[in-house]
Tab-separated table of C-alpha atoms in Angstrom:
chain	number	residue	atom	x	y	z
K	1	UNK	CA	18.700	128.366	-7.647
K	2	UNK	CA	20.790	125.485	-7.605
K	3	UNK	CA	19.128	121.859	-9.537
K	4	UNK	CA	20.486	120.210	-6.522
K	5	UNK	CA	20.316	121.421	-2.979
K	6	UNK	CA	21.406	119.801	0.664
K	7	UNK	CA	20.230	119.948	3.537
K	8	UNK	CA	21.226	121.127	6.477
K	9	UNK	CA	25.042	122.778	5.281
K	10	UNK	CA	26.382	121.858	8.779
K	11	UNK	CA	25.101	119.365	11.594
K	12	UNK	CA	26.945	118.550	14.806
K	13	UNK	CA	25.121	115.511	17.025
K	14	UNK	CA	25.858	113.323	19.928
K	15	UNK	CA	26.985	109.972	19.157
K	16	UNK	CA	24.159	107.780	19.297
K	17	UNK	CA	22.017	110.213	17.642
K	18	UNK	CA	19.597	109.758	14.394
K	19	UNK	CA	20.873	111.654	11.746
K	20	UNK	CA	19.029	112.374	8.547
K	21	UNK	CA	20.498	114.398	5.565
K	22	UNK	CA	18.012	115.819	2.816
K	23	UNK	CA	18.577	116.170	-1.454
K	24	UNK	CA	16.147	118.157	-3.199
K	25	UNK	CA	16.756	118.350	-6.986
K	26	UNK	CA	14.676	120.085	-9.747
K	27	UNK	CA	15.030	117.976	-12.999
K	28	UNK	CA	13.934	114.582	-13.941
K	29	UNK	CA	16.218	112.412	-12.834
K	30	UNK	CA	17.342	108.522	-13.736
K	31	UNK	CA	19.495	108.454	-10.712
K	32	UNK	CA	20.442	109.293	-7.933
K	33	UNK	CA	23.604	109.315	-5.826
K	34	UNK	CA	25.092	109.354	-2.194
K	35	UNK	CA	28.893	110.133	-1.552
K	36	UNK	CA	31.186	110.348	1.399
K	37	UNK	CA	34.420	112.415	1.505
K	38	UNK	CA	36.222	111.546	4.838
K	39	UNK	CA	38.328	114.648	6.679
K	40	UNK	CA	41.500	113.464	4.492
K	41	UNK	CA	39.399	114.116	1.183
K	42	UNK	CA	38.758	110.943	-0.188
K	43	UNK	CA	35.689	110.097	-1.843
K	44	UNK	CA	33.631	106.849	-1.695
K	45	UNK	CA	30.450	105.789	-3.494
K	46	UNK	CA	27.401	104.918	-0.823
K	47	UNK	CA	24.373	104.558	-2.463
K	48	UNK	CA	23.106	105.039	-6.459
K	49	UNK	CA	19.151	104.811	-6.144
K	50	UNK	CA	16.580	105.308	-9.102
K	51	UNK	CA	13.557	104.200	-6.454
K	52	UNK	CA	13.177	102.895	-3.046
K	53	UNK	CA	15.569	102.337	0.045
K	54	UNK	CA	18.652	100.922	0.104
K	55	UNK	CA	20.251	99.867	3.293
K	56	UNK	CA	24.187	99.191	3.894
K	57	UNK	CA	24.979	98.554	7.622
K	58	UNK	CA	24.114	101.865	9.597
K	59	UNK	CA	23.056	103.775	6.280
K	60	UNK	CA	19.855	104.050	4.558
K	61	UNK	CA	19.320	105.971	1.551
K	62	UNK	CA	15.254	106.743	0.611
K	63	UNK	CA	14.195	108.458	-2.495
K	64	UNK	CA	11.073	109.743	-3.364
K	65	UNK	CA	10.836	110.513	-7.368
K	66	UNK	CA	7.584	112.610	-7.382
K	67	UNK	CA	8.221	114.536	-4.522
K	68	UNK	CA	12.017	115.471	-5.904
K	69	UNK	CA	13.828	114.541	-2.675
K	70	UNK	CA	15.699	111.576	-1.157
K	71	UNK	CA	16.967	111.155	2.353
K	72	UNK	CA	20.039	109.727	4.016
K	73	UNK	CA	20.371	108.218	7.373
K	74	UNK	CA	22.440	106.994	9.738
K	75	UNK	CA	21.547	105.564	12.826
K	76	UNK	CA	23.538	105.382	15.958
K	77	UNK	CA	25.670	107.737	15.008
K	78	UNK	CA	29.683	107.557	15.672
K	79	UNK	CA	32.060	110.167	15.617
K	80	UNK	CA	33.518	108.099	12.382
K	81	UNK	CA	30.600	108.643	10.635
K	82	UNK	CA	32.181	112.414	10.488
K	83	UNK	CA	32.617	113.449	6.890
K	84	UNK	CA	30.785	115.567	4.249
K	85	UNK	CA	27.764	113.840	2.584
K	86	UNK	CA	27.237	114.809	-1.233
K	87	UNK	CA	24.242	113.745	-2.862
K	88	UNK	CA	24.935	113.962	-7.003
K	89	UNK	CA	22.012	113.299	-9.643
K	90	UNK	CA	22.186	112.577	-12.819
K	91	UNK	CA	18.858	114.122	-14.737
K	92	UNK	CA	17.120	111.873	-16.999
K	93	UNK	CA	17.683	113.590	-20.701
K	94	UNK	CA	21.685	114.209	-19.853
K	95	UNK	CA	24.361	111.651	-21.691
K	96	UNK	CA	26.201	110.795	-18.631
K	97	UNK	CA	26.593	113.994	-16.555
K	98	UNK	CA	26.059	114.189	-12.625
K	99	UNK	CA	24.816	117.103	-11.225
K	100	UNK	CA	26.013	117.886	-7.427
K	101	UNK	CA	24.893	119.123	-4.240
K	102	UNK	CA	27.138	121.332	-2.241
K	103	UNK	CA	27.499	118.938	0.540
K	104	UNK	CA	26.630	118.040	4.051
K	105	UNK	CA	29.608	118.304	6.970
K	106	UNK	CA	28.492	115.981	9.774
K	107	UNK	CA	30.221	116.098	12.746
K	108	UNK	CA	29.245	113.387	15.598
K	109	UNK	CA	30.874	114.498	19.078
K	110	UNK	CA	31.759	111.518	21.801
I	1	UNK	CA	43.380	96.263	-5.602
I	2	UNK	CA	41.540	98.194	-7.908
I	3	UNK	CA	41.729	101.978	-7.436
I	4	UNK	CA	41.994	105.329	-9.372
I	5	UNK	CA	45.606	106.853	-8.421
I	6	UNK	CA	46.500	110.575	-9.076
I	7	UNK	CA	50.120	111.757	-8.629
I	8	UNK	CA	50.764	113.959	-6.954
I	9	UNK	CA	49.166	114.381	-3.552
I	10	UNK	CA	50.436	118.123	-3.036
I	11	UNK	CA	51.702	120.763	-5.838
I	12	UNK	CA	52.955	124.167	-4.953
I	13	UNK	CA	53.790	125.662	-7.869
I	14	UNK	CA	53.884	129.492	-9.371
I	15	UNK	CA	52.030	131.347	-11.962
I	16	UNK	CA	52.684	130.301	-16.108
I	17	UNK	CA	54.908	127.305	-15.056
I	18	UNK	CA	53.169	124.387	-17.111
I	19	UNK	CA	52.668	121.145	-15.013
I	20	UNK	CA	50.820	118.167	-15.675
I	21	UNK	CA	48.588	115.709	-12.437
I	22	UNK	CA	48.463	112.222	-13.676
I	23	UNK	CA	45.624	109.679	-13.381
I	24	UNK	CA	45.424	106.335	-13.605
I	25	UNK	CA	42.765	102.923	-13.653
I	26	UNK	CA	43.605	99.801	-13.051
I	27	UNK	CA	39.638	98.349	-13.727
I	28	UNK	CA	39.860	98.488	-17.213
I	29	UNK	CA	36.891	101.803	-16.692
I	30	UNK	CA	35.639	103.402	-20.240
I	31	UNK	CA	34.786	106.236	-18.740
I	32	UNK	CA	36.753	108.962	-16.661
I	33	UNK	CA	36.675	112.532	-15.405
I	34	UNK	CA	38.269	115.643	-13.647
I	35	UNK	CA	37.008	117.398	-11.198
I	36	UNK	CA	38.068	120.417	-8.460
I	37	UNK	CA	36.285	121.167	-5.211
I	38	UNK	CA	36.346	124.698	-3.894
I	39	UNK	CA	35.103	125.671	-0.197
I	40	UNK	CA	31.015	126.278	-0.729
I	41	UNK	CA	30.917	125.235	-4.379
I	42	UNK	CA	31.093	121.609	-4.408
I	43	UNK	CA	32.450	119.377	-7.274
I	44	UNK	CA	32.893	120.812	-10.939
I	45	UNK	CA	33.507	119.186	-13.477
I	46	UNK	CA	36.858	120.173	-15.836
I	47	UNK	CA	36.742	117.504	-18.828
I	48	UNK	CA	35.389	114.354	-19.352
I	49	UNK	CA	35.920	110.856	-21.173
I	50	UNK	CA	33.838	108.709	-22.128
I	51	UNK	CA	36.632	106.088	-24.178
I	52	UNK	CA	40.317	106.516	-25.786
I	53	UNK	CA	40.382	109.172	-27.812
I	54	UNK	CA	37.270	110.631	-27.260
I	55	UNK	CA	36.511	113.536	-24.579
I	56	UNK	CA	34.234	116.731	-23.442
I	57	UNK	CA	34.110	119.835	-22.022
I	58	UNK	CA	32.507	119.469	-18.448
I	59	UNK	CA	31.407	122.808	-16.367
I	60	UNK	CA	34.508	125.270	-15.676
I	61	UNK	CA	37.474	123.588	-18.640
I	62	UNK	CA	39.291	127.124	-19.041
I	63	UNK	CA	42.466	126.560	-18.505
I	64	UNK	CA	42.794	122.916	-18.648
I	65	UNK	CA	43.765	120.458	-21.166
I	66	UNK	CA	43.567	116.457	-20.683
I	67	UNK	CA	44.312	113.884	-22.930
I	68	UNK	CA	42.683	110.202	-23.511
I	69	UNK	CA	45.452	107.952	-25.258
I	70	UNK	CA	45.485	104.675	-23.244
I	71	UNK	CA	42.382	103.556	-21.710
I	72	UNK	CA	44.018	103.643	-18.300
I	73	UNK	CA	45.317	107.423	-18.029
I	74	UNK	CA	43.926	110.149	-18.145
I	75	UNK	CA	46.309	112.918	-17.261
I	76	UNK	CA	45.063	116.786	-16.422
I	77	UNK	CA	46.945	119.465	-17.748
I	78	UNK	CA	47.589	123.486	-16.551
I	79	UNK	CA	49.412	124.782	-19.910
I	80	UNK	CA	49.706	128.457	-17.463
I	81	UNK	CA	48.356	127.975	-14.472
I	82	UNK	CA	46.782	130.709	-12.391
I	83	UNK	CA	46.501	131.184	-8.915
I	84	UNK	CA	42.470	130.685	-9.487
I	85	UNK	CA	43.130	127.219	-10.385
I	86	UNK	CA	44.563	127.112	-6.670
I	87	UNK	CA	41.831	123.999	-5.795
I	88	UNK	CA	41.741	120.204	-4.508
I	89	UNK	CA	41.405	118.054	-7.838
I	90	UNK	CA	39.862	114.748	-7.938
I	91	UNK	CA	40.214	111.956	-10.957
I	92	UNK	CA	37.287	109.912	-10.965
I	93	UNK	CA	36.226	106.833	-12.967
I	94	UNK	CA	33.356	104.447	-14.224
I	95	UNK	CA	32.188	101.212	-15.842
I	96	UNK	CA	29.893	102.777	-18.975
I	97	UNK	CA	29.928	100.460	-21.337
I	98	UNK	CA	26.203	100.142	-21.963
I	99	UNK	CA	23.478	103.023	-21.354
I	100	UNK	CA	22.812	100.557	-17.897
I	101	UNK	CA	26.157	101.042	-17.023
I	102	UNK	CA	25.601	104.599	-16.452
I	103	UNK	CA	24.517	104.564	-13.056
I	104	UNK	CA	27.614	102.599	-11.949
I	105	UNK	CA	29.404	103.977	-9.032
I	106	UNK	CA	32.154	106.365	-9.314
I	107	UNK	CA	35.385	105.322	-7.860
I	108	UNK	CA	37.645	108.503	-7.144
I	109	UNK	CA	41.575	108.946	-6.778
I	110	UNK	CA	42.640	110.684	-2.579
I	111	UNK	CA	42.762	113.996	-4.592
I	112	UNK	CA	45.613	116.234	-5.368
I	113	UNK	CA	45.852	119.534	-3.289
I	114	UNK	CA	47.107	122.134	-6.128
I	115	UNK	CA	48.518	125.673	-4.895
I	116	UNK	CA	49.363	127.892	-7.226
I	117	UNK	CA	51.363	131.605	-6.363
């Protein structure tokens, strides 16, 4: 079992739409982190929570340390919002080492 | 601007000829690291640095060397490569000065689409 699964692999909405991306990890973690790699490949940071919500814009990033999990969300959703979503922790006993999720591919039709 | 760049953007290249992807930091970041992305496997991690001079082993190294000598580069090389190392590679890199500065945001390079026959 991977220490860091996503969920779903694949989603396809309707612009407009709610969207909502899951992490579940299984170590103790000291952070945790949201990527986005656009359709050309490049990666950019999002979020880095340890607690809480963060909000940027359209995105919100929750994380919920006893329950293992954090959430990202977009609302109104736009087809540019199309690009995989990687969620990356890094556990809490590990000298600087992320550990990844395979990634989300969101695809938001017109 | 700051940014991570990695040359080149596309390699085709065959099997046992040596070849080297640069990387390079212009925000003076301690640390830095190699990855590749396969379909279904997500990021792995080749190598590692953490300052000049000093770096680590990260999940799948075989096969690669890299080298730390200015704080800036941090060049990945394929002594032989193999057509298993066919992959998209990404340089990444990161304030970590301090413990606190762990959690600091990766900045990655556009990736560099290797094919190896």
């Amino acid at each position: 079992k991977n220490e860091v699964e996503q969920s779903p692999q694949n989603l396809t909405a309707q612009e407009g739409e709610f969207i909502t991306i899951n992490c579940s990890y299984s170590v103790g973690i000291s952070a945790l982190h949201w990527l986005q790699q656009h359709p050309g490949g490049g990666i950019v940071s999002l979020f880095m929570l340890s607690s809480g919500k963060k909000k940027h814009g359209r995105l919100i990033a929750t994380i919920n340390i006893q329950e293992k999990h954090s959430s990202l969300h977009i609302t109104a959703s736009h087809p540019r919002d199309s690009a995989v979503y990687i969620c990356a922790v890094r556990g809490a006993d590990s000298n600087y080492q992320l550990i990844w999720g395979a990634g989300t591919k969101l695809i938001i039709k017109p | 601007e700051a940014q991570v760049t990695q040359n080149p953007r596309y390699l085709i290249t065959v099997t046992g000829k040596k070849l080297t992807v640069t990387c390079s930091q212009n925000m003076n970041h301690e640390y830095m690291s190699w990855y590749r992305q396969d379909p279904g496997l997500g990021l792995r991690q080749i190598y590692y640095s953490m300052n000049v001079e000093v770096t680590d082993k990260g999940d799948v190294p075989e096969g690669y060397k890299v080298s730390r000598k200015e704080k800036r580069n941090f060049p990945l090389i394929l002594e032989s490569p193999s057509p298993n190392q066919t992959s998209l590679y990404f340089c990444a890199s990161s304030l970590a000065q301090t413990w606190r500065d762990y959690n600091s945001p990766l900045h990655f390079g556009n990736g560099t689409r290797l094919t190896v026959t």
